[in-house]
């Protein structure tokens, strides 16, 4: 057990009491029965935070609720990091004024353990370590959220939780061989479409695995960077003496490693493959949806797209003509008026339409001025 | 010496302080109510499809310049960022220098707009807005201020219609799309844009948001929120933060054909630098821009790196080319306190002198 009771008792109790108080206050404010907030002995503040969020979220506006969630998530990451380091050091009896060599050993062991976590080894990490590693899930989590918003039919994490090795080795070869078998009989085309869809799904999962694999490597590099930076601070006689300082150092390391790596051609390739695979999968789904709509004698997306293109072409032409006509009218309006007698003489010979046009243009110009004075002028109603 | 020395009593204090601010901040969030943005009074003077051209009401006490100024915003995100709150408003700053300010709001394109091309935007919408302003004011030329992608559009427009532009201001505008530090550019090099547009029609705003947040994922989706807790206990700051947060995630979809052309021609083929830019049937020759040009970039811009903007130097035919470097980021150049004091007055002064 720990040699520093503060980490086990005082600090956790302090947090638990505080968060329990907030949770109770929040629940009462919402007219709800308060429930015990700190169910988890390992991270009472985490349970309290969650309880608090649940109590307050229904009363918040959408942006505020989303924002609140982000604050909670980051609060968890922030506290989690502090917990990982301070509690770890405390447990090992290496708090303030402890044995420096042993402290470095502890740090190296912790970093090694975290590296295993990034490599998928050691599934039995403690909760605080998982939260710290979870920080590196953020870019992937952003992708999943975005993916879900684009494909309601296919939740973002649908393919994510397939076992890592599933799309490799003999199983993959067998599946791909099966999917390359030609369809037979009356439904041959339909079979081929399903095969294409499944192939696209496999390609997407492979691309996603490559993408998340890239991030796992970055996580390991960020840990190296953290160790190097702590070493540099040590040599420079600097110390981190706040949880925020530790958190900011960790974010700085992650961001610096990320910036170095995502500018590389390798990342460009992995990123491109992920987007392309996602789009190819979505395209296969769209083709099948269109097929079904067509079979029901309903307009398809493809047909609508064709109509949109044609309509836009016509509108473009109309607007251009309207603009040219406008310009001509404006120019005509600036020409000096022609004497009626002269114009009549010309009109009788059929030689010019200047007079008529000029008068017409003047009227139109006047009408245009009125129109122009009104807001909301729509030059083309098509 | 071991470099982590977090004293338990200080840690407890820090945690409690964080908790206290978070608690107060939550209350402020609940009390925040509706988030307004776009503070300066304005009138819609022209509409076409989803586009609205606004004219801002000028302050009575300021002498008005004769040549109106058209602000061309990017298709990405919403233009109210230029007028986001009372004390952080580029528009307000421009009005204060005597500019008669117009702004194009592109609206939110839907699938019916997916066939809109760069030609439709530049030779269509922008040109008709410019004509509307010219006719309203009885002037031949207007001043144009292009922002980010809107700056690229403004460059193309000014090259294709030099007779209608008196002065051109570009802000955080990408010109060289392949500078080595351009992350976005690196990321799209292997993206099959045709496949994306053919599949999606319009490119969803969520996809763009994801790309922008991915530029600094830990700071932008993590650290930012921890830092904000320090400010959330002040109601006005909480509201301001929510306002900015709303703007960040308010991303219109991109009209498919325009996106296709912009990414392929510019991000993948670097059309300004290689001289291959075309809009509709016409090639874009930046040397046709002979009016005075003010090119403003942000030194800490992670979206459009400074070198991407500075590449404009020497590409136009202007003999009056000025650069202004701002010590801030892509958004800070509009919303920071420093920008209100330095950037907008400089633009006004530059325009008024020409």
PDB file of N, CA, C and O in Angstrom, chain A residues 15 18 52 67-68 70-71 74 78-79 138 234 240 243-244 248 255 258 262-264 268 271 276 301 305 308-309 312 315-316 319 323 330 375 377 379, chain B residues 1 3 5 8 14-15 18-20 26 44 46-49 111 114-115 120 127 131 135 186-187 190 192 198 200 214 217 219 221-223 225 230 241:
ATOM      1  N   UNK A  15     -11.741  15.554  -3.028  1.00  0.00           N
ATOM      2  CA  UNK A  15     -12.423  15.599  -4.319  1.00  0.00           C
ATOM      3  C   UNK A  15     -13.826  15.021  -4.219  1.00  0.00           C
ATOM      4  O   UNK A  15     -14.783  15.575  -4.741  1.00  0.00           O
ATOM      5  N   UNK A  18     -16.149  17.322  -2.485  1.00  0.00           N
ATOM      6  CA  UNK A  18     -16.480  18.493  -3.302  1.00  0.00           C
ATOM      7  C   UNK A  18     -17.448  18.128  -4.424  1.00  0.00           C
ATOM      8  O   UNK A  18     -18.471  18.774  -4.636  1.00  0.00           O
ATOM      9  N   UNK A  52     -23.033  14.893 -12.094  1.00  0.00           N
ATOM     10  CA  UNK A  52     -23.288  16.328 -12.198  1.00  0.00           C
ATOM     11  C   UNK A  52     -23.747  16.700 -13.602  1.00  0.00           C
ATOM     12  O   UNK A  52     -24.684  17.445 -13.802  1.00  0.00           O
ATOM     13  N   UNK A  67     -20.870  21.666 -25.195  1.00  0.00           N
ATOM     14  CA  UNK A  67     -19.703  22.316 -24.620  1.00  0.00           C
ATOM     15  C   UNK A  67     -19.424  21.752 -23.225  1.00  0.00           C
ATOM     16  O   UNK A  67     -18.291  21.451 -22.850  1.00  0.00           O
ATOM     17  N   UNK A  68     -20.525  21.560 -22.473  1.00  0.00           N
ATOM     18  CA  UNK A  68     -20.418  21.014 -21.122  1.00  0.00           C
ATOM     19  C   UNK A  68     -19.766  19.632 -21.163  1.00  0.00           C
ATOM     20  O   UNK A  68     -18.903  19.305 -20.367  1.00  0.00           O
ATOM     21  N   UNK A  70     -17.766  18.529 -23.386  1.00  0.00           N
ATOM     22  CA  UNK A  70     -16.334  18.652 -23.703  1.00  0.00           C
ATOM     23  C   UNK A  70     -15.548  19.059 -22.456  1.00  0.00           C
ATOM     24  O   UNK A  70     -14.429  18.592 -22.234  1.00  0.00           O
ATOM     25  N   UNK A  71     -16.125  19.953 -21.676  1.00  0.00           N
ATOM     26  CA  UNK A  71     -15.451  20.361 -20.439  1.00  0.00           C
ATOM     27  C   UNK A  71     -15.272  19.170 -19.505  1.00  0.00           C
ATOM     28  O   UNK A  71     -14.227  18.984 -18.898  1.00  0.00           O
ATOM     29  N   UNK A  74     -12.619  16.813 -20.858  1.00  0.00           N
ATOM     30  CA  UNK A  74     -11.261  17.308 -20.650  1.00  0.00           C
ATOM     31  C   UNK A  74     -10.897  17.367 -19.182  1.00  0.00           C
ATOM     32  O   UNK A  74      -9.755  17.157 -18.805  1.00  0.00           O
ATOM     33  N   UNK A  78      -7.636  15.748 -17.656  1.00  0.00           N
ATOM     34  CA  UNK A  78      -6.778  16.604 -16.847  1.00  0.00           C
ATOM     35  C   UNK A  78      -6.544  15.976 -15.472  1.00  0.00           C
ATOM     36  O   UNK A  78      -5.420  15.758 -15.028  1.00  0.00           O
ATOM     37  N   UNK A  79      -7.674  15.618 -14.815  1.00  0.00           N
ATOM     38  CA  UNK A  79      -7.544  14.997 -13.501  1.00  0.00           C
ATOM     39  C   UNK A  79      -6.881  13.625 -13.615  1.00  0.00           C
ATOM     40  O   UNK A  79      -6.122  13.208 -12.750  1.00  0.00           O
ATOM     41  N   UNK A 138      -8.498  10.926 -29.200  1.00  0.00           N
ATOM     42  CA  UNK A 138      -9.261  12.102 -29.637  1.00  0.00           C
ATOM     43  C   UNK A 138      -9.319  12.249 -31.157  1.00  0.00           C
ATOM     44  O   UNK A 138     -10.397  12.447 -31.716  1.00  0.00           O
ATOM     45  N   UNK A 234      14.773  18.576 -16.054  1.00  0.00           N
ATOM     46  CA  UNK A 234      15.582  18.161 -14.916  1.00  0.00           C
ATOM     47  C   UNK A 234      16.994  18.755 -15.022  1.00  0.00           C
ATOM     48  O   UNK A 234      17.527  19.287 -14.049  1.00  0.00           O
ATOM     49  N   UNK A 240       8.002  20.823 -12.696  1.00  0.00           N
ATOM     50  CA  UNK A 240       6.567  21.037 -12.937  1.00  0.00           C
ATOM     51  C   UNK A 240       5.901  20.890 -11.583  1.00  0.00           C
ATOM     52  O   UNK A 240       6.011  19.831 -10.956  1.00  0.00           O
ATOM     53  N   UNK A 243      -0.711  20.404 -11.597  1.00  0.00           N
ATOM     54  CA  UNK A 243      -1.351  19.450 -12.506  1.00  0.00           C
ATOM     55  C   UNK A 243      -1.523  20.084 -13.883  1.00  0.00           C
ATOM     56  O   UNK A 243      -1.354  19.421 -14.915  1.00  0.00           O
ATOM     57  N   UNK A 244      -1.840  21.366 -13.909  1.00  0.00           N
ATOM     58  CA  UNK A 244      -2.014  22.050 -15.187  1.00  0.00           C
ATOM     59  C   UNK A 244      -0.696  22.080 -15.969  1.00  0.00           C
ATOM     60  O   UNK A 244      -0.676  21.874 -17.176  1.00  0.00           O
ATOM     61  N   UNK A 248      -0.311  20.516 -19.565  1.00  0.00           N
ATOM     62  CA  UNK A 248       0.131  21.334 -20.702  1.00  0.00           C
ATOM     63  C   UNK A 248       1.395  20.752 -21.347  1.00  0.00           C
ATOM     64  O   UNK A 248       1.546  20.781 -22.568  1.00  0.00           O
ATOM     65  N   UNK A 255       1.107  17.344 -29.323  1.00  0.00           N
ATOM     66  CA  UNK A 255       0.898  18.232 -30.469  1.00  0.00           C
ATOM     67  C   UNK A 255       2.160  18.338 -31.324  1.00  0.00           C
ATOM     68  O   UNK A 255       2.085  18.351 -32.555  1.00  0.00           O
ATOM     69  N   UNK A 258       2.621  15.072 -33.191  1.00  0.00           N
ATOM     70  CA  UNK A 258       1.565  15.012 -34.216  1.00  0.00           C
ATOM     71  C   UNK A 258       1.924  15.905 -35.412  1.00  0.00           C
ATOM     72  O   UNK A 258       1.864  15.482 -36.557  1.00  0.00           O
ATOM     73  N   UNK A 262       2.196  14.327 -39.165  1.00  0.00           N
ATOM     74  CA  UNK A 262       1.097  14.416 -40.150  1.00  0.00           C
ATOM     75  C   UNK A 262       1.479  15.247 -41.371  1.00  0.00           C
ATOM     76  O   UNK A 262       0.693  15.368 -42.303  1.00  0.00           O
ATOM     77  N   UNK A 263       2.656  15.801 -41.359  1.00  0.00           N
ATOM     78  CA  UNK A 263       3.106  16.549 -42.535  1.00  0.00           C
ATOM     79  C   UNK A 263       3.898  15.631 -43.481  1.00  0.00           C
ATOM     80  O   UNK A 263       4.320  16.035 -44.557  1.00  0.00           O
ATOM     81  N   UNK A 264       4.053  14.383 -43.087  1.00  0.00           N
ATOM     82  CA  UNK A 264       4.859  13.448 -43.887  1.00  0.00           C
ATOM     83  C   UNK A 264       4.039  12.852 -45.042  1.00  0.00           C
ATOM     84  O   UNK A 264       2.810  12.774 -44.967  1.00  0.00           O
ATOM     85  N   UNK A 268       0.002  11.446 -45.409  1.00  0.00           N
ATOM     86  CA  UNK A 268      -0.839  11.861 -46.534  1.00  0.00           C
ATOM     87  C   UNK A 268      -1.463  10.634 -47.202  1.00  0.00           C
ATOM     88  O   UNK A 268      -2.645  10.626 -47.549  1.00  0.00           O
ATOM     89  N   UNK A 271      -4.046   8.955 -44.712  1.00  0.00           N
ATOM     90  CA  UNK A 271      -5.223   9.827 -44.628  1.00  0.00           C
ATOM     91  C   UNK A 271      -6.042   9.733 -45.919  1.00  0.00           C
ATOM     92  O   UNK A 271      -7.271   9.588 -45.880  1.00  0.00           O
ATOM     93  N   UNK A 276     -10.719   7.956 -49.051  1.00  0.00           N
ATOM     94  CA  UNK A 276     -11.139   7.300 -50.289  1.00  0.00           C
ATOM     95  C   UNK A 276     -11.931   6.023 -50.004  1.00  0.00           C
ATOM     96  O   UNK A 276     -12.936   5.745 -50.667  1.00  0.00           O
ATOM     97  N   UNK A 301     -31.098   9.230 -56.834  1.00  0.00           N
ATOM     98  CA  UNK A 301     -30.141  10.311 -56.604  1.00  0.00           C
ATOM     99  C   UNK A 301     -29.406  10.645 -57.907  1.00  0.00           C
ATOM    100  O   UNK A 301     -29.181  11.801 -58.220  1.00  0.00           O
ATOM    101  N   UNK A 305     -29.286  14.206 -59.811  1.00  0.00           N
ATOM    102  CA  UNK A 305     -28.013  14.865 -60.083  1.00  0.00           C
ATOM    103  C   UNK A 305     -27.961  15.327 -61.545  1.00  0.00           C
ATOM    104  O   UNK A 305     -27.534  16.437 -61.843  1.00  0.00           O
ATOM    105  N   UNK A 308     -30.151  18.306 -61.877  1.00  0.00           N
ATOM    106  CA  UNK A 308     -29.517  19.496 -61.270  1.00  0.00           C
ATOM    107  C   UNK A 308     -28.477  20.087 -62.205  1.00  0.00           C
ATOM    108  O   UNK A 308     -28.405  21.304 -62.391  1.00  0.00           O
ATOM    109  N   UNK A 309     -27.679  19.211 -62.805  1.00  0.00           N
ATOM    110  CA  UNK A 309     -26.630  19.695 -63.721  1.00  0.00           C
ATOM    111  C   UNK A 309     -27.254  20.435 -64.906  1.00  0.00           C
ATOM    112  O   UNK A 309     -26.819  21.518 -65.280  1.00  0.00           O
ATOM    113  N   UNK A 312     -28.819  23.735 -63.806  1.00  0.00           N
ATOM    114  CA  UNK A 312     -27.822  24.761 -63.504  1.00  0.00           C
ATOM    115  C   UNK A 312     -27.230  25.338 -64.790  1.00  0.00           C
ATOM    116  O   UNK A 312     -26.964  26.529 -64.885  1.00  0.00           O
ATOM    117  N   UNK A 315     -29.741  27.771 -66.059  1.00  0.00           N
ATOM    118  CA  UNK A 315     -29.774  28.988 -65.224  1.00  0.00           C
ATOM    119  C   UNK A 315     -28.554  29.850 -65.491  1.00  0.00           C
ATOM    120  O   UNK A 315     -28.630  31.071 -65.530  1.00  0.00           O
ATOM    121  N   UNK A 316     -27.411  29.177 -65.641  1.00  0.00           N
ATOM    122  CA  UNK A 316     -26.166  29.915 -65.908  1.00  0.00           C
ATOM    123  C   UNK A 316     -26.329  30.735 -67.188  1.00  0.00           C
ATOM    124  O   UNK A 316     -25.993  31.910 -67.249  1.00  0.00           O
ATOM    125  N   UNK A 319     -28.833  33.625 -66.685  1.00  0.00           N
ATOM    126  CA  UNK A 319     -28.277  34.732 -65.904  1.00  0.00           C
ATOM    127  C   UNK A 319     -27.289  35.534 -66.728  1.00  0.00           C
ATOM    128  O   UNK A 319     -27.226  36.757 -66.619  1.00  0.00           O
ATOM    129  N   UNK A 323     -27.696  39.402 -67.684  1.00  0.00           N
ATOM    130  CA  UNK A 323     -26.659  40.376 -67.345  1.00  0.00           C
ATOM    131  C   UNK A 323     -26.249  41.169 -68.601  1.00  0.00           C
ATOM    132  O   UNK A 323     -26.079  42.385 -68.552  1.00  0.00           O
ATOM    133  N   UNK A 330     -28.339  49.535 -70.129  1.00  0.00           N
ATOM    134  CA  UNK A 330     -27.673  50.658 -69.454  1.00  0.00           C
ATOM    135  C   UNK A 330     -26.924  51.536 -70.452  1.00  0.00           C
ATOM    136  O   UNK A 330     -26.932  52.754 -70.350  1.00  0.00           O
ATOM    137  N   UNK A 375     -34.717  46.079 -51.897  1.00  0.00           N
ATOM    138  CA  UNK A 375     -33.862  44.941 -51.590  1.00  0.00           C
ATOM    139  C   UNK A 375     -34.498  43.670 -52.122  1.00  0.00           C
ATOM    140  O   UNK A 375     -35.645  43.685 -52.573  1.00  0.00           O
ATOM    141  N   UNK A 377     -33.818  41.885 -54.743  1.00  0.00           N
ATOM    142  CA  UNK A 377     -34.016  41.733 -56.178  1.00  0.00           C
ATOM    143  C   UNK A 377     -33.495  40.383 -56.611  1.00  0.00           C
ATOM    144  O   UNK A 377     -32.395  40.007 -56.279  1.00  0.00           O
ATOM    145  N   UNK A 379     -32.495  38.450 -59.808  1.00  0.00           N
ATOM    146  CA  UNK A 379     -32.315  38.667 -61.226  1.00  0.00           C
ATOM    147  C   UNK A 379     -32.835  37.517 -62.075  1.00  0.00           C
ATOM    148  O   UNK A 379     -33.099  37.660 -63.237  1.00  0.00           O
TER     149      UNK A 379
ATOM    150  N   UNK B   1      17.785  15.814  -9.966  1.00  0.00           N
ATOM    151  CA  UNK B   1      16.488  16.300  -9.495  1.00  0.00           C
ATOM    152  C   UNK B   1      15.361  15.759 -10.375  1.00  0.00           C
ATOM    153  O   UNK B   1      15.500  15.747 -11.597  1.00  0.00           O
ATOM    154  N   UNK B   3      11.885  16.133 -12.162  1.00  0.00           N
ATOM    155  CA  UNK B   3      11.236  17.388 -12.582  1.00  0.00           C
ATOM    156  C   UNK B   3       9.745  17.522 -12.258  1.00  0.00           C
ATOM    157  O   UNK B   3       9.131  18.511 -12.623  1.00  0.00           O
ATOM    158  N   UNK B   5       7.238  17.879  -9.266  1.00  0.00           N
ATOM    159  CA  UNK B   5       7.188  18.101  -7.829  1.00  0.00           C
ATOM    160  C   UNK B   5       5.864  18.789  -7.503  1.00  0.00           C
ATOM    161  O   UNK B   5       5.797  19.991  -7.273  1.00  0.00           O
ATOM    162  N   UNK B   8       1.086  17.766  -2.624  1.00  0.00           N
ATOM    163  CA  UNK B   8      -0.306  17.329  -2.438  1.00  0.00           C
ATOM    164  C   UNK B   8      -1.250  18.457  -2.048  1.00  0.00           C
ATOM    165  O   UNK B   8      -2.351  18.552  -2.572  1.00  0.00           O
ATOM    166  N   UNK B  14      -5.477  23.199  -6.311  1.00  0.00           N
ATOM    167  CA  UNK B  14      -5.653  23.401  -7.756  1.00  0.00           C
ATOM    168  C   UNK B  14      -6.922  22.711  -8.258  1.00  0.00           C
ATOM    169  O   UNK B  14      -7.694  23.267  -9.032  1.00  0.00           O
ATOM    170  N   UNK B  15      -7.112  21.503  -7.773  1.00  0.00           N
ATOM    171  CA  UNK B  15      -8.305  20.754  -8.169  1.00  0.00           C
ATOM    172  C   UNK B  15      -9.578  21.453  -7.687  1.00  0.00           C
ATOM    173  O   UNK B  15     -10.554  21.548  -8.402  1.00  0.00           O
ATOM    174  N   UNK B  18     -10.204  24.477  -9.769  1.00  0.00           N
ATOM    175  CA  UNK B  18     -10.756  24.062 -11.072  1.00  0.00           C
ATOM    176  C   UNK B  18     -12.239  23.700 -10.905  1.00  0.00           C
ATOM    177  O   UNK B  18     -13.088  24.122 -11.687  1.00  0.00           O
ATOM    178  N   UNK B  19     -12.500  22.931  -9.877  1.00  0.00           N
ATOM    179  CA  UNK B  19     -13.877  22.495  -9.651  1.00  0.00           C
ATOM    180  C   UNK B  19     -14.808  23.677  -9.395  1.00  0.00           C
ATOM    181  O   UNK B  19     -15.927  23.720  -9.899  1.00  0.00           O
ATOM    182  N   UNK B  20     -14.303  24.632  -8.615  1.00  0.00           N
ATOM    183  CA  UNK B  20     -15.127  25.798  -8.294  1.00  0.00           C
ATOM    184  C   UNK B  20     -15.448  26.587  -9.568  1.00  0.00           C
ATOM    185  O   UNK B  20     -16.599  26.940  -9.820  1.00  0.00           O
ATOM    186  N   UNK B  26     -20.496  26.250 -15.293  1.00  0.00           N
ATOM    187  CA  UNK B  26     -21.674  25.490 -15.721  1.00  0.00           C
ATOM    188  C   UNK B  26     -22.937  26.333 -15.513  1.00  0.00           C
ATOM    189  O   UNK B  26     -23.826  26.357 -16.341  1.00  0.00           O
ATOM    190  N   UNK B  44     -30.252  43.945 -45.959  1.00  0.00           N
ATOM    191  CA  UNK B  44     -30.097  43.073 -47.125  1.00  0.00           C
ATOM    192  C   UNK B  44     -30.457  43.903 -48.355  1.00  0.00           C
ATOM    193  O   UNK B  44     -31.561  44.421 -48.449  1.00  0.00           O
ATOM    194  N   UNK B  46     -29.503  42.906 -51.710  1.00  0.00           N
ATOM    195  CA  UNK B  46     -29.572  42.110 -52.930  1.00  0.00           C
ATOM    196  C   UNK B  46     -29.602  40.635 -52.540  1.00  0.00           C
ATOM    197  O   UNK B  46     -28.861  40.214 -51.650  1.00  0.00           O
ATOM    198  N   UNK B  47     -30.461  39.886 -53.208  1.00  0.00           N
ATOM    199  CA  UNK B  47     -30.522  38.442 -52.944  1.00  0.00           C
ATOM    200  C   UNK B  47     -30.508  37.686 -54.247  1.00  0.00           C
ATOM    201  O   UNK B  47     -31.081  38.138 -55.243  1.00  0.00           O
ATOM    202  N   UNK B  48     -29.883  36.576 -54.224  1.00  0.00           N
ATOM    203  CA  UNK B  48     -29.901  35.715 -55.406  1.00  0.00           C
ATOM    204  C   UNK B  48     -29.663  34.291 -54.938  1.00  0.00           C
ATOM    205  O   UNK B  48     -28.654  34.007 -54.282  1.00  0.00           O
ATOM    206  N   UNK B  49     -30.564  33.398 -55.271  1.00  0.00           N
ATOM    207  CA  UNK B  49     -30.494  32.030 -54.745  1.00  0.00           C
ATOM    208  C   UNK B  49     -30.333  32.107 -53.224  1.00  0.00           C
ATOM    209  O   UNK B  49     -31.097  32.759 -52.567  1.00  0.00           O
ATOM    210  N   UNK B 111     -28.250  20.293 -51.683  1.00  0.00           N
ATOM    211  CA  UNK B 111     -27.946  19.452 -52.858  1.00  0.00           C
ATOM    212  C   UNK B 111     -28.348  20.115 -54.171  1.00  0.00           C
ATOM    213  O   UNK B 111     -27.757  19.845 -55.213  1.00  0.00           O
ATOM    214  N   UNK B 114     -25.437  21.765 -55.777  1.00  0.00           N
ATOM    215  CA  UNK B 114     -24.200  20.989 -55.928  1.00  0.00           C
ATOM    216  C   UNK B 114     -23.526  21.238 -57.286  1.00  0.00           C
ATOM    217  O   UNK B 114     -22.337  20.995 -57.434  1.00  0.00           O
ATOM    218  N   UNK B 115     -24.284  21.705 -58.272  1.00  0.00           N
ATOM    219  CA  UNK B 115     -23.692  21.918 -59.603  1.00  0.00           C
ATOM    220  C   UNK B 115     -23.062  23.303 -59.763  1.00  0.00           C
ATOM    221  O   UNK B 115     -22.560  23.626 -60.842  1.00  0.00           O
ATOM    222  N   UNK B 120     -19.640  30.005 -61.596  1.00  0.00           N
ATOM    223  CA  UNK B 120     -20.903  30.542 -61.071  1.00  0.00           C
ATOM    224  C   UNK B 120     -20.643  31.494 -59.902  1.00  0.00           C
ATOM    225  O   UNK B 120     -21.300  32.520 -59.762  1.00  0.00           O
ATOM    226  N   UNK B 127     -19.681  38.812 -59.424  1.00  0.00           N
ATOM    227  CA  UNK B 127     -19.783  39.870 -60.436  1.00  0.00           C
ATOM    228  C   UNK B 127     -21.114  40.617 -60.345  1.00  0.00           C
ATOM    229  O   UNK B 127     -21.170  41.839 -60.471  1.00  0.00           O
ATOM    230  N   UNK B 131     -21.666  44.485 -59.585  1.00  0.00           N
ATOM    231  CA  UNK B 131     -22.474  45.348 -60.472  1.00  0.00           C
ATOM    232  C   UNK B 131     -23.563  46.072 -59.688  1.00  0.00           C
ATOM    233  O   UNK B 131     -23.828  47.256 -59.917  1.00  0.00           O
ATOM    234  N   UNK B 135     -23.725  50.100 -59.544  1.00  0.00           N
ATOM    235  CA  UNK B 135     -24.881  50.864 -60.036  1.00  0.00           C
ATOM    236  C   UNK B 135     -25.535  51.668 -58.920  1.00  0.00           C
ATOM    237  O   UNK B 135     -25.986  52.790 -59.123  1.00  0.00           O
ATOM    238  N   UNK B 186      -1.037  18.884 -47.613  1.00  0.00           N
ATOM    239  CA  UNK B 186      -0.450  17.542 -47.572  1.00  0.00           C
ATOM    240  C   UNK B 186      -1.541  16.483 -47.492  1.00  0.00           C
ATOM    241  O   UNK B 186      -1.466  15.440 -48.131  1.00  0.00           O
ATOM    242  N   UNK B 187      -2.575  16.785 -46.721  1.00  0.00           N
ATOM    243  CA  UNK B 187      -3.612  15.784 -46.495  1.00  0.00           C
ATOM    244  C   UNK B 187      -4.463  15.517 -47.740  1.00  0.00           C
ATOM    245  O   UNK B 187      -5.002  14.425 -47.879  1.00  0.00           O
ATOM    246  N   UNK B 190      -3.532  12.970 -51.601  1.00  0.00           N
ATOM    247  CA  UNK B 190      -3.890  11.597 -51.990  1.00  0.00           C
ATOM    248  C   UNK B 190      -5.391  11.328 -51.898  1.00  0.00           C
ATOM    249  O   UNK B 190      -5.820  10.176 -51.929  1.00  0.00           O
ATOM    250  N   UNK B 192      -9.010  11.251 -53.389  1.00  0.00           N
ATOM    251  CA  UNK B 192      -9.657  11.183 -54.701  1.00  0.00           C
ATOM    252  C   UNK B 192     -10.867  12.131 -54.650  1.00  0.00           C
ATOM    253  O   UNK B 192     -11.960  11.738 -54.236  1.00  0.00           O
ATOM    254  N   UNK B 198     -18.388  12.919 -56.428  1.00  0.00           N
ATOM    255  CA  UNK B 198     -19.369  12.065 -57.112  1.00  0.00           C
ATOM    256  C   UNK B 198     -20.228  11.307 -56.096  1.00  0.00           C
ATOM    257  O   UNK B 198     -21.403  11.045 -56.323  1.00  0.00           O
ATOM    258  N   UNK B 200     -20.730  12.222 -52.688  1.00  0.00           N
ATOM    259  CA  UNK B 200     -21.469  13.031 -51.716  1.00  0.00           C
ATOM    260  C   UNK B 200     -22.321  14.131 -52.358  1.00  0.00           C
ATOM    261  O   UNK B 200     -23.202  14.674 -51.710  1.00  0.00           O
ATOM    262  N   UNK B 214      -8.463  18.664 -36.928  1.00  0.00           N
ATOM    263  CA  UNK B 214      -7.333  17.735 -36.979  1.00  0.00           C
ATOM    264  C   UNK B 214      -6.000  18.455 -37.141  1.00  0.00           C
ATOM    265  O   UNK B 214      -4.951  17.837 -37.021  1.00  0.00           O
ATOM    266  N   UNK B 217      -5.349  18.648 -32.990  1.00  0.00           N
ATOM    267  CA  UNK B 217      -6.470  17.972 -32.327  1.00  0.00           C
ATOM    268  C   UNK B 217      -6.443  18.070 -30.803  1.00  0.00           C
ATOM    269  O   UNK B 217      -7.494  18.151 -30.174  1.00  0.00           O
ATOM    270  N   UNK B 219      -4.995  20.410 -28.869  1.00  0.00           N
ATOM    271  CA  UNK B 219      -5.269  21.769 -28.393  1.00  0.00           C
ATOM    272  C   UNK B 219      -6.710  22.161 -28.679  1.00  0.00           C
ATOM    273  O   UNK B 219      -7.384  22.730 -27.820  1.00  0.00           O
ATOM    274  N   UNK B 221      -9.433  20.299 -29.504  1.00  0.00           N
ATOM    275  CA  UNK B 221     -10.568  19.541 -28.947  1.00  0.00           C
ATOM    276  C   UNK B 221     -10.320  19.131 -27.504  1.00  0.00           C
ATOM    277  O   UNK B 221     -11.109  18.399 -26.933  1.00  0.00           O
ATOM    278  N   UNK B 222      -9.223  19.578 -26.929  1.00  0.00           N
ATOM    279  CA  UNK B 222      -8.930  19.203 -25.559  1.00  0.00           C
ATOM    280  C   UNK B 222      -8.513  20.366 -24.695  1.00  0.00           C
ATOM    281  O   UNK B 222      -9.304  20.932 -23.939  1.00  0.00           O
ATOM    282  N   UNK B 223      -7.278  20.767 -24.875  1.00  0.00           N
ATOM    283  CA  UNK B 223      -6.670  21.761 -23.996  1.00  0.00           C
ATOM    284  C   UNK B 223      -7.485  23.055 -23.919  1.00  0.00           C
ATOM    285  O   UNK B 223      -7.590  23.691 -22.883  1.00  0.00           O
ATOM    286  N   UNK B 225     -10.545  23.510 -23.810  1.00  0.00           N
ATOM    287  CA  UNK B 225     -11.645  23.455 -22.842  1.00  0.00           C
ATOM    288  C   UNK B 225     -11.134  23.535 -21.402  1.00  0.00           C
ATOM    289  O   UNK B 225     -11.808  24.085 -20.535  1.00  0.00           O
ATOM    290  N   UNK B 230     -10.852  28.560 -16.769  1.00  0.00           N
ATOM    291  CA  UNK B 230     -10.358  29.745 -16.056  1.00  0.00           C
ATOM    292  C   UNK B 230     -11.211  30.983 -16.329  1.00  0.00           C
ATOM    293  O   UNK B 230     -11.190  31.933 -15.554  1.00  0.00           O
ATOM    294  N   UNK B 241     -17.234  32.859 -25.315  1.00  0.00           N
ATOM    295  CA  UNK B 241     -16.634  31.593 -25.713  1.00  0.00           C
ATOM    296  C   UNK B 241     -17.644  30.730 -26.463  1.00  0.00           C
ATOM    297  O   UNK B 241     -17.341  30.132 -27.494  1.00  0.00           O
TER     298      UNK B 241
END
